[in-house]
């Protein structure tokens, strides 16, 4: 069984991963545009939550005008994927906050006991530090 703090850390890691990693692997053809000649990309979801729409007709014209070159463009589905990644990151962040709060409340007694013991610890009676 995982501890609450471990689950909170995993959720924070998933949040960072979902928000910072753009999806760049697109293997299937999109509306008749050949993937062999396209270099698809997507912006980072946290920096661009709703990227501009891609004009497929302009891409087709660019592919026809340069028959032997690779064309770089954002993928048309980036708009939907970035929104999905943002929502997944928010859900993961909410889980991290929830589990972190449970962990913090469950360890409050131990922290208070440790502080109490530190404040009421016996001393040797001898001065310490620069008073020697």
PDB file of C-alpha atoms in Angstrom:
ATOM      1  CA  UNK A   1       0.000   0.000   0.000  1.00  0.00           C
ATOM      2  CA  UNK A   2       1.344   3.410  -0.948  1.00  0.00           C
ATOM      3  CA  UNK A   3       1.665   6.155   1.611  1.00  0.00           C
ATOM      4  CA  UNK A   4      -0.275   9.374   1.172  1.00  0.00           C
ATOM      5  CA  UNK A   5       2.856  11.452   0.586  1.00  0.00           C
ATOM      6  CA  UNK A   6       4.023   9.014  -2.106  1.00  0.00           C
ATOM      7  CA  UNK A   7       0.694   9.287  -3.917  1.00  0.00           C
ATOM      8  CA  UNK A   8       0.838  13.089  -3.613  1.00  0.00           C
ATOM      9  CA  UNK A   9       4.341  13.151  -5.131  1.00  0.00           C
ATOM     10  CA  UNK A  10       3.281  10.836  -7.968  1.00  0.00           C
ATOM     11  CA  UNK A  11       0.292  13.086  -8.705  1.00  0.00           C
ATOM     12  CA  UNK A  12       2.540  16.170  -8.765  1.00  0.00           C
ATOM     13  CA  UNK A  13       4.906  14.386 -11.144  1.00  0.00           C
ATOM     14  CA  UNK A  14       1.982  13.464 -13.410  1.00  0.00           C
ATOM     15  CA  UNK A  15       0.786  17.075 -13.352  1.00  0.00           C
ATOM     16  CA  UNK A  16       4.191  18.358 -14.429  1.00  0.00           C
ATOM     17  CA  UNK A  17       4.424  15.692 -17.106  1.00  0.00           C
ATOM     18  CA  UNK A  18       0.947  16.382 -18.515  1.00  0.00           C
ATOM     19  CA  UNK A  19       1.456  20.148 -18.606  1.00  0.00           C
ATOM     20  CA  UNK A  20       4.978  20.239 -19.992  1.00  0.00           C
ATOM     21  CA  UNK A  21       5.108  17.416 -22.552  1.00  0.00           C
ATOM     22  CA  UNK A  22       3.604  18.118 -25.957  1.00  0.00           C
ATOM     23  CA  UNK A  23       2.308  15.186 -27.977  1.00  0.00           C
ATOM     24  CA  UNK A  24       4.477  14.865 -31.067  1.00  0.00           C
ATOM     25  CA  UNK A  25       3.900  11.346 -32.398  1.00  0.00           C
ATOM     26  CA  UNK A  26       1.183  11.165 -35.045  1.00  0.00           C
ATOM     27  CA  UNK A  27       1.289   8.001 -37.164  1.00  0.00           C
ATOM     28  CA  UNK A  28      -2.015   8.058 -39.026  1.00  0.00           C
ATOM     29  CA  UNK A  29      -2.940  10.155 -42.023  1.00  0.00           C
ATOM     30  CA  UNK A  30      -5.082  13.157 -41.259  1.00  0.00           C
ATOM     31  CA  UNK A  31      -7.699  13.940 -43.918  1.00  0.00           C
ATOM     32  CA  UNK A  32      -5.575  12.799 -46.834  1.00  0.00           C
ATOM     33  CA  UNK A  33      -2.345  14.566 -45.848  1.00  0.00           C
ATOM     34  CA  UNK A  34       0.599  12.184 -46.191  1.00  0.00           C
ATOM     35  CA  UNK A  35       2.551  11.791 -42.947  1.00  0.00           C
ATOM     36  CA  UNK A  36       5.738  10.841 -44.802  1.00  0.00           C
ATOM     37  CA  UNK A  37       6.113  14.428 -45.993  1.00  0.00           C
ATOM     38  CA  UNK A  38       4.822  16.140 -42.855  1.00  0.00           C
ATOM     39  CA  UNK A  39       6.639  16.955 -39.642  1.00  0.00           C
ATOM     40  CA  UNK A  40       3.870  17.412 -37.090  1.00  0.00           C
ATOM     41  CA  UNK A  41       4.368  19.226 -33.798  1.00  0.00           C
ATOM     42  CA  UNK A  42       2.316  20.571 -30.911  1.00  0.00           C
ATOM     43  CA  UNK A  43       3.099  23.400 -28.487  1.00  0.00           C
ATOM     44  CA  UNK A  44       3.445  22.733 -24.767  1.00  0.00           C
ATOM     45  CA  UNK A  45      -0.011  22.548 -23.185  1.00  0.00           C
ATOM     46  CA  UNK A  46       0.781  24.903 -20.297  1.00  0.00           C
ATOM     47  CA  UNK A  47       2.180  27.594 -22.620  1.00  0.00           C
ATOM     48  CA  UNK A  48      -0.490  27.280 -25.291  1.00  0.00           C
ATOM     49  CA  UNK A  49      -3.758  25.882 -23.875  1.00  0.00           C
ATOM     50  CA  UNK A  50      -5.712  26.605 -27.039  1.00  0.00           C
ATOM     51  CA  UNK A  51      -3.406  26.809 -30.079  1.00  0.00           C
ATOM     52  CA  UNK A  52      -4.491  28.337 -33.371  1.00  0.00           C
ATOM     53  CA  UNK A  53      -6.461  26.197 -35.792  1.00  0.00           C
ATOM     54  CA  UNK A  54      -4.509  24.677 -38.683  1.00  0.00           C
ATOM     55  CA  UNK A  55      -5.650  25.437 -42.233  1.00  0.00           C
ATOM     56  CA  UNK A  56      -5.558  22.079 -44.016  1.00  0.00           C
ATOM     57  CA  UNK A  57      -6.076  23.628 -47.450  1.00  0.00           C
ATOM     58  CA  UNK A  58      -2.973  25.778 -46.991  1.00  0.00           C
ATOM     59  CA  UNK A  59      -1.031  22.665 -45.964  1.00  0.00           C
ATOM     60  CA  UNK A  60      -2.170  20.810 -49.078  1.00  0.00           C
ATOM     61  CA  UNK A  61      -1.120  23.725 -51.265  1.00  0.00           C
ATOM     62  CA  UNK A  62       2.281  23.846 -49.541  1.00  0.00           C
ATOM     63  CA  UNK A  63       2.731  20.086 -50.046  1.00  0.00           C
ATOM     64  CA  UNK A  64       1.891  20.389 -53.742  1.00  0.00           C
ATOM     65  CA  UNK A  65       4.175  23.417 -54.248  1.00  0.00           C
ATOM     66  CA  UNK A  66       7.196  21.677 -52.675  1.00  0.00           C
ATOM     67  CA  UNK A  67       7.078  18.047 -53.853  1.00  0.00           C
ATOM     68  CA  UNK A  68      10.423  16.856 -52.419  1.00  0.00           C
ATOM     69  CA  UNK A  69      10.558  18.761 -49.115  1.00  0.00           C
ATOM     70  CA  UNK A  70       9.254  18.006 -45.651  1.00  0.00           C
ATOM     71  CA  UNK A  71       6.640  20.482 -44.446  1.00  0.00           C
ATOM     72  CA  UNK A  72       6.523  21.488 -40.764  1.00  0.00           C
ATOM     73  CA  UNK A  73       3.217  22.341 -39.150  1.00  0.00           C
ATOM     74  CA  UNK A  74       1.204  21.957 -35.990  1.00  0.00           C
ATOM     75  CA  UNK A  75      -1.128  18.999 -36.007  1.00  0.00           C
ATOM     76  CA  UNK A  76      -4.821  19.889 -36.420  1.00  0.00           C
ATOM     77  CA  UNK A  77      -5.718  17.911 -33.296  1.00  0.00           C
ATOM     78  CA  UNK A  78      -3.341  19.862 -31.023  1.00  0.00           C
ATOM     79  CA  UNK A  79      -6.155  22.191 -30.046  1.00  0.00           C
ATOM     80  CA  UNK A  80      -8.178  19.328 -28.565  1.00  0.00           C
ATOM     81  CA  UNK A  81      -5.167  17.443 -27.170  1.00  0.00           C
ATOM     82  CA  UNK A  82      -3.766  20.465 -25.311  1.00  0.00           C
ATOM     83  CA  UNK A  83      -7.112  21.095 -23.638  1.00  0.00           C
ATOM     84  CA  UNK A  84      -7.321  17.446 -22.645  1.00  0.00           C
ATOM     85  CA  UNK A  85      -3.814  17.518 -21.204  1.00  0.00           C
ATOM     86  CA  UNK A  86      -4.631  20.644 -19.202  1.00  0.00           C
ATOM     87  CA  UNK A  87      -7.714  19.005 -17.695  1.00  0.00           C
ATOM     88  CA  UNK A  88      -5.758  15.848 -16.859  1.00  0.00           C
ATOM     89  CA  UNK A  89      -3.075  17.982 -15.212  1.00  0.00           C
ATOM     90  CA  UNK A  90      -5.688  19.824 -13.160  1.00  0.00           C
ATOM     91  CA  UNK A  91      -7.236  16.542 -12.006  1.00  0.00           C
ATOM     92  CA  UNK A  92      -3.818  15.223 -11.051  1.00  0.00           C
ATOM     93  CA  UNK A  93      -3.017  18.455  -9.193  1.00  0.00           C
ATOM     94  CA  UNK A  94      -6.316  18.206  -7.308  1.00  0.00           C
ATOM     95  CA  UNK A  95      -5.426  14.634  -6.325  1.00  0.00           C
ATOM     96  CA  UNK A  96      -1.995  15.762  -5.132  1.00  0.00           C
ATOM     97  CA  UNK A  97      -3.507  18.532  -3.022  1.00  0.00           C
ATOM     98  CA  UNK A  98      -6.110  16.192  -1.546  1.00  0.00           C
ATOM     99  CA  UNK A  99      -3.621  13.446  -0.655  1.00  0.00           C
ATOM    100  CA  UNK A 100      -1.099  16.016   0.560  1.00  0.00           C
ATOM    101  CA  UNK A 101      -3.672  17.509   2.919  1.00  0.00           C
ATOM    102  CA  UNK A 102      -4.601  14.058   4.257  1.00  0.00           C
ATOM    103  CA  UNK A 103      -0.913  13.310   4.847  1.00  0.00           C
ATOM    104  CA  UNK A 104      -0.319  16.701   6.531  1.00  0.00           C
ATOM    105  CA  UNK A 105      -3.291  16.231   8.871  1.00  0.00           C
ATOM    106  CA  UNK A 106      -2.356  12.635   9.713  1.00  0.00           C
ATOM    107  CA  UNK A 107       1.176  13.650  10.766  1.00  0.00           C
ATOM    108  CA  UNK A 108       0.150  16.736  12.757  1.00  0.00           C
ATOM    109  CA  UNK A 109       0.225  14.863  16.087  1.00  0.00           C
ATOM    110  CA  UNK A 110       3.740  13.510  15.508  1.00  0.00           C
ATOM    111  CA  UNK A 111       5.003  16.969  14.544  1.00  0.00           C
ATOM    112  CA  UNK A 112       3.449  18.494  17.680  1.00  0.00           C
ATOM    113  CA  UNK A 113       4.997  15.818  19.920  1.00  0.00           C
ATOM    114  CA  UNK A 114       8.406  16.362  18.353  1.00  0.00           C
ATOM    115  CA  UNK A 115       8.148  20.119  18.875  1.00  0.00           C
ATOM    116  CA  UNK A 116       7.001  19.640  22.490  1.00  0.00           C
ATOM    117  CA  UNK A 117       9.918  17.293  23.216  1.00  0.00           C
ATOM    118  CA  UNK A 118      12.393  19.703  21.658  1.00  0.00           C
ATOM    119  CA  UNK A 119      11.088  22.639  23.724  1.00  0.00           C
ATOM    120  CA  UNK A 120      11.134  20.706  26.999  1.00  0.00           C
ATOM    121  CA  UNK A 121      14.394  18.811  26.571  1.00  0.00           C
ATOM    122  CA  UNK A 122      16.750  18.657  29.514  1.00  0.00           C
ATOM    123  CA  UNK A 123      19.910  20.711  29.187  1.00  0.00           C
ATOM    124  CA  UNK A 124      23.277  20.049  30.797  1.00  0.00           C
ATOM    125  CA  UNK A 125      23.203  23.413  32.547  1.00  0.00           C
ATOM    126  CA  UNK A 126      26.499  24.405  30.983  1.00  0.00           C
ATOM    127  CA  UNK A 127      26.620  27.365  28.630  1.00  0.00           C
ATOM    128  CA  UNK A 128      26.991  26.497  24.964  1.00  0.00           C
ATOM    129  CA  UNK A 129      28.510  28.282  22.034  1.00  0.00           C
ATOM    130  CA  UNK A 130      30.474  31.476  22.477  1.00  0.00           C
ATOM    131  CA  UNK A 131      29.810  31.743  26.237  1.00  0.00           C
ATOM    132  CA  UNK A 132      32.432  29.088  27.104  1.00  0.00           C
TER     133      UNK A 132
END
